Amino acid sequence: MDACTGVEKEVEKVLNKFGGINEHADRTLNELCSHIESLKKSMEEAPSQHELSAGQILIVKQAASKVKDTVQRLASDHRDLHSTVSKVGKAIDRNFVSDFASTSREEVFAGQDKVDLLNRVICQHFFRQGMIDIAEELGKEAGLQTSISNKEPFQELNKILDCLKQRNLQPALEWATSHRERLAAQNSSLEFKLHRLQFINLVEKGVNHQSEAVNYARTHLSQFVTRHEKEIQSLMGALLFLPQGLPGSPYSHLLDPYVWIEIHEVFMKDACALLGLSVDSPLSVCINAGCTALPALLNIKQVMQQRQVTGIWSGKDELPIEIDLGKEHRYHSVFACPILRQQSTQNNPPMRLVCGHVISRDALNKLSSGSKLKCPYCPVEQNPTDARQVHREIVTKVSSIFRPTYSASKESNVTSKEIASKSQQLLVELGFIRAQSPGTFCILPLAQRILYKIENIIDAELRKIGCQKLHLASLAPSSLWNKTGRLKSMDEELFKLKDRHDQNYILSPTHEEVITHLLGTAGHISHKQLPLMLYQISTKFRDEMKPRSGLLRAREFLMKDLYTFDASLEDAEKTYQLVRDAYEKIFNDLQVPFVKVEGDSGLMGGSRSEEFHFLSDAGEDELLMCPGCGKGVNSEVGFAESKCPALGKCEPVAKKGIEVGHCFILGTRYSEPLKAHYVNKDGKTLPFVMGCHGLGISRILAAAAECLSTQEELRWPLSIAPFKVCIIPPKDGSKEADAAVLAEKLGNSLSCLQGVADEVLVDDRTSLTIGRRCKEASRYGYPFVIVAGRTAACVNPTFEVFLTASGEKKVLSFEQTVDFVKDQCSNSLK
């Protein structure tokens, strides 16, 4: 196509030059006419004489000189134009060979019947373009019979298309009404879209035309309720925003100028289908295909004519040049590092250097020397931190996901009394979790993805403040709990068991005793090693008397518990503040609104306690919030006992909250009985001043669903959604089935973006309608649902992008869709 581009540039220069010459000629002739008029006026004002005076002779000479100068300037412009036009021919000769026929083995238009066929195709193309006179003249010259039936349908269609370009819908509406039965037979929505656009035109006129728009909807849109109920509801909703204007409302997409381009394409497509024609004329298809194939054919011809390859390819059924298969046909499942000669893994992924070369992470670390790295393949020096991980194209298919769906109310292991929250109802019905027994659940793949993302957010923030991750035994000796007194105080909430040696153990609900015993038996710990912050993410157990609301109050749950060890209460306060700030960043990253309140230390003990809550009517904690400053306390503490001076001076507002995080300063409550000491600078051993900080990870999942979801549909923040993008290809056998290839290409392109790798889900159940799969994707709460429907099968394909949280819809091209998802997911990483 480079050859075509070169010629196109020269033609563009001619058009620009031609336009400039026309403007210059008009300006020059206007100046000449003005000059002659002024000379004529001067001649008329002079006294009439039989002979011209010296002054009049001078005037005539000036006029003649002006005319001569004008003619010379116009002639110069025409010479420039001719020179520019001649360059077009030279560009054609330079970029193309005249012997195009040599790229084919036979002469295509050898017989008269084939020539007549070509002429008929050209005539039909001009008819379709509305150039009736040119088509008839060509038909006469070629001796073709052009009947009225050949041109009449095209004349009508082109008149309607011209009206649509001027935003006049009436002719198109009349045509659609007269062909209503035939359009319905081919499942067309053209008539509805025309009425929809006419309704939008009335809405655009403002609030004064609101009643007119309502009457129009009653008259014309009611017949389409069965097929287009949601779209009609959206149109009616737009009426509510007329007083303040649609541009800044949730319905601003209705004013998108693209709808006029879309209606033009839809009308052309459906009208051609009724006439039994393709959307593009045969001539357009052939020329486009030829322009695409010609450069490759000429290249093949040039290679095969070379002396050293003549005869080699005649007996081979293959081409002498490489043909790019395209990105969608390449397979890159494994990367083998050429430096260390090892296969990449999840922990040793391929890394792209600034220069473009790719090596494994282990090779990167081996070759790095401080802040410098020299590429092993080129002279470029760079900083190792500038290397970027290469993400493989990972697209998950809906059919491959294990997600057994159930009715929560009918599930045998769950009673109706236990279903106290919409999150449990939806998570069970849609196959995120499954009850094993009262208070215990199986976490299924979709929910596991969410938990994994929550853990990653937590890990990232805790690493920043110097926390170290470990794993503690869930099975704890009862003797440790007996020493701290919690064995008796928490007796009814503990799962207790004995081993074969009659030793007593408990399944730990928390790990204060275990971690403190670990520190107490770890040998001498210097004050220089403090603060020490150790955490784990593990399964905890609590024998709840009434487990309910699914994961919000379960007997087995996933929790992050962090334990801090300091030398003094002042140091413990600083560490407490450090962790609390990290918690706020974690909850900001989770993108779920939260509040922080004073809490009761309860059985944990200690001197300070704060809780993090998601506000929800399903919450079991009552929070007393100050309407002025926004601070609050758990009702178990009360305003009177609050340590904050701002509280207690205003009338509290009671709200329900789901506790998802808790911070405590424990003091020496556990370190003294379990003899966990450090050595201070004077060589004395003193008990640690401890803190503990918990996050209910499985509860965060359920609480996020509880707070953000509707009664029928799950909603997830972008940061923890099971998949960020769900692509819905067209149904098999539908008119837009060809768009499936484009949908697959989009999935591969999105999966290569940072922040989107392994986040693309394709609903490959193409036996189902697009509408059914869209509805299901909305129920699962995937943030971006991208549909490859009718508009994806047009000449200029576009995708419908639905933003699940807001209900907004965007119509974007392939490149715009990739850029939009990239921007949205990049913003979520900041």
Short mmCIF file of C-alpha atoms in Angstrom, two decimals, residues 284-468:
data_model
loop_
_atom_site.label_atom_id
_atom_site.label_comp_id
_atom_site.label_asym_id
_atom_site.label_seq_id
_atom_site.Cartn_x
_atom_site.Cartn_y
_atom_site.Cartn_z
CA SER A 284 -15.69 -1.21 -4.40
CA VAL A 285 -15.00 -4.70 -3.04
CA CYS A 286 -12.80 -5.64 -6.01
CA ILE A 287 -10.81 -2.40 -5.95
CA ASN A 288 -10.22 -2.58 -2.19
CA ALA A 289 -9.16 -6.21 -2.44
CA GLY A 290 -6.93 -5.47 -5.41
CA CYS A 291 -5.22 -2.49 -3.76
CA THR A 292 -4.54 -4.69 -0.73
CA ALA A 293 -3.17 -7.63 -2.71
CA LEU A 294 -1.32 -5.79 -5.51
CA PRO A 295 1.88 -4.89 -3.61
CA ALA A 296 2.34 -8.50 -2.51
CA LEU A 297 1.68 -9.80 -6.05
CA LEU A 298 4.19 -7.36 -7.55
CA ASN A 299 6.74 -8.39 -4.92
CA ILE A 300 6.18 -12.06 -5.78
CA LYS A 301 6.64 -11.30 -9.48
CA GLN A 302 9.86 -9.38 -8.84
CA VAL A 303 11.34 -12.20 -6.72
CA MET A 304 10.38 -14.94 -9.14
CA GLN A 305 11.96 -13.11 -12.10
CA GLN A 306 15.35 -13.01 -10.43
CA ARG A 307 17.85 -15.27 -12.17
CA GLN A 308 18.96 -17.15 -9.06
CA VAL A 309 15.44 -18.29 -8.22
CA THR A 310 14.00 -18.84 -11.70
CA GLY A 311 12.56 -22.35 -11.90
CA ILE A 312 12.93 -23.05 -8.17
CA TRP A 313 9.36 -22.10 -7.30
CA SER A 314 7.62 -23.52 -10.37
CA GLY A 315 7.37 -26.96 -8.76
CA LYS A 316 6.60 -25.77 -5.26
CA ASP A 317 3.15 -25.02 -3.91
CA GLU A 318 4.31 -22.07 -1.83
CA LEU A 319 5.12 -18.38 -2.12
CA PRO A 320 8.67 -17.06 -2.45
CA ILE A 321 8.14 -14.33 0.17
CA GLU A 322 6.99 -14.32 3.79
CA ILE A 323 3.39 -13.39 4.47
CA ASP A 324 2.66 -11.87 7.90
CA LEU A 325 0.05 -14.05 9.59
CA GLY A 326 -1.03 -11.28 11.92
CA LYS A 327 -0.78 -11.10 15.69
CA GLU A 328 -3.95 -13.10 16.33
CA HIS A 329 -2.42 -16.20 14.66
CA ARG A 330 0.83 -16.22 16.61
CA TYR A 331 1.33 -18.41 19.65
CA HIS A 332 3.70 -17.36 22.43
CA SER A 333 3.08 -19.59 25.42
CA VAL A 334 6.71 -20.08 26.49
CA PHE A 335 9.70 -17.76 26.66
CA ALA A 336 13.17 -19.29 26.83
CA CYS A 337 15.82 -16.86 28.07
CA PRO A 338 18.74 -16.84 25.58
CA ILE A 339 21.21 -15.80 28.32
CA LEU A 340 20.56 -18.41 31.03
CA ARG A 341 18.82 -20.86 28.65
CA GLN A 342 15.95 -21.41 31.02
CA GLN A 343 12.20 -21.38 30.55
CA SER A 344 10.38 -18.41 32.08
CA THR A 345 8.03 -18.98 35.00
CA GLN A 346 5.65 -16.86 37.04
CA ASN A 347 8.50 -15.95 39.40
CA ASN A 348 11.00 -15.53 36.57
CA PRO A 349 9.02 -13.73 33.84
CA PRO A 350 10.41 -12.23 30.61
CA MET A 351 11.58 -8.61 31.01
CA ARG A 352 11.76 -6.09 28.16
CA LEU A 353 14.77 -3.77 28.24
CA VAL A 354 14.66 -0.14 27.10
CA CYS A 355 16.38 -1.10 23.85
CA GLY A 356 13.65 -3.64 23.08
CA HIS A 357 15.55 -6.87 23.80
CA VAL A 358 13.95 -9.40 26.15
CA ILE A 359 15.67 -11.49 28.82
CA SER A 360 14.45 -13.29 31.95
CA ARG A 361 14.30 -11.60 35.35
CA ASP A 362 17.03 -13.90 36.69
CA ALA A 363 19.28 -12.88 33.80
CA LEU A 364 18.45 -9.22 34.48
CA ASN A 365 19.52 -9.58 38.12
CA LYS A 366 22.68 -11.45 37.13
CA LEU A 367 23.78 -8.87 34.54
CA SER A 368 22.94 -5.83 36.71
CA SER A 369 25.76 -3.97 38.36
CA GLY A 370 24.25 -1.54 40.83
CA SER A 371 22.21 0.98 38.88
CA LYS A 372 23.72 0.02 35.52
CA LEU A 373 22.91 -2.70 33.05
CA LYS A 374 24.51 -3.22 29.66
CA CYS A 375 22.32 -5.03 27.15
CA PRO A 376 23.96 -8.32 26.10
CA TYR A 377 22.88 -7.75 22.48
CA CYS A 378 23.54 -4.05 21.85
CA PRO A 379 25.65 -1.21 23.31
CA VAL A 380 22.76 0.44 25.17
CA GLU A 381 23.31 1.03 28.89
CA GLN A 382 20.28 1.45 31.11
CA ASN A 383 18.97 1.32 34.65
CA PRO A 384 17.69 -2.18 35.57
CA THR A 385 14.57 -0.62 37.12
CA ASP A 386 13.55 0.64 33.67
CA ALA A 387 12.94 -2.93 32.48
CA ARG A 388 9.27 -3.88 32.14
CA GLN A 389 7.64 -7.26 32.51
CA VAL A 390 6.26 -8.74 29.31
CA HIS A 391 2.71 -9.94 29.81
CA ARG A 392 1.48 -12.84 27.77
CA GLU A 393 -1.80 -12.77 25.95
CA ILE A 394 -4.14 -14.44 28.45
CA VAL A 395 -7.83 -14.49 27.60
CA THR A 396 -10.17 -16.54 29.80
CA LYS A 397 -13.32 -18.06 28.33
CA VAL A 398 -16.59 -18.25 30.23
CA SER A 399 -17.09 -21.87 29.22
CA SER A 400 -13.86 -22.85 31.00
CA ILE A 401 -14.79 -21.36 34.41
CA PHE A 402 -16.20 -23.60 37.12
CA ARG A 403 -19.14 -21.61 38.45
CA PRO A 404 -22.02 -23.85 39.49
CA THR A 405 -25.12 -21.72 39.92
CA TYR A 406 -27.74 -22.41 42.59
CA SER A 407 -30.72 -20.81 44.20
CA ALA A 408 -29.52 -19.76 47.65
CA SER A 409 -32.96 -20.27 49.14
CA LYS A 410 -33.17 -23.85 47.78
CA GLU A 411 -29.65 -24.91 48.67
CA SER A 412 -29.77 -27.88 51.02
CA ASN A 413 -27.02 -26.64 53.34
CA VAL A 414 -28.51 -23.18 53.88
CA THR A 415 -31.75 -22.42 55.69
CA SER A 416 -33.89 -19.41 54.86
CA LYS A 417 -33.12 -17.91 58.29
CA GLU A 418 -29.39 -17.88 57.49
CA ILE A 419 -29.89 -15.85 54.30
CA ALA A 420 -29.91 -12.40 55.87
CA SER A 421 -27.99 -10.51 53.18
CA LYS A 422 -28.22 -9.90 49.45
CA SER A 423 -24.48 -10.57 49.13
CA GLN A 424 -24.95 -14.18 50.23
CA GLN A 425 -27.96 -14.59 47.93
CA LEU A 426 -26.07 -13.33 44.88
CA LEU A 427 -22.70 -14.95 45.64
CA VAL A 428 -24.34 -18.37 46.00
CA GLU A 429 -26.72 -18.02 43.05
CA LEU A 430 -23.98 -16.90 40.65
CA GLY A 431 -21.43 -19.53 41.67
CA PHE A 432 -18.91 -17.47 43.67
CA ILE A 433 -19.30 -19.52 46.87
CA ARG A 434 -21.09 -22.71 47.95
CA ALA A 435 -22.19 -23.62 51.47
CA GLN A 436 -20.57 -26.74 52.88
CA SER A 437 -22.33 -26.69 56.23
CA PRO A 438 -23.79 -23.92 58.41
CA GLY A 439 -21.13 -21.21 58.60
CA THR A 440 -18.58 -22.88 56.27
CA PHE A 441 -18.24 -22.21 52.56
CA CYS A 442 -16.32 -23.46 49.55
CA ILE A 443 -14.63 -20.55 47.79
CA LEU A 444 -15.08 -21.07 44.04
CA PRO A 445 -12.77 -19.73 41.27
CA LEU A 446 -14.41 -16.32 40.72
CA ALA A 447 -14.40 -15.50 44.45
CA GLN A 448 -10.86 -16.83 44.76
CA ARG A 449 -9.72 -14.30 42.14
CA ILE A 450 -11.24 -11.50 44.23
CA LEU A 451 -9.56 -12.74 47.41
CA TYR A 452 -6.24 -12.96 45.59
CA LYS A 453 -6.55 -9.31 44.47
CA ILE A 454 -7.44 -8.15 47.98
CA GLU A 455 -4.40 -10.01 49.33
CA ASN A 456 -2.14 -8.37 46.73
CA ILE A 457 -3.36 -4.89 47.70
CA ILE A 458 -2.73 -5.65 51.37
CA ASP A 459 0.71 -7.20 50.72
CA ALA A 460 1.81 -4.21 48.65
CA GLU A 461 0.95 -1.62 51.32
CA LEU A 462 2.35 -3.62 54.25
CA ARG A 463 5.64 -4.21 52.43
CA LYS A 464 6.00 -0.44 52.04
CA ILE A 465 6.05 0.08 55.83
CA GLY A 466 8.46 -2.79 56.51
CA CYS A 467 6.12 -5.62 57.52
CA GLN A 468 7.33 -9.20 57.08
#
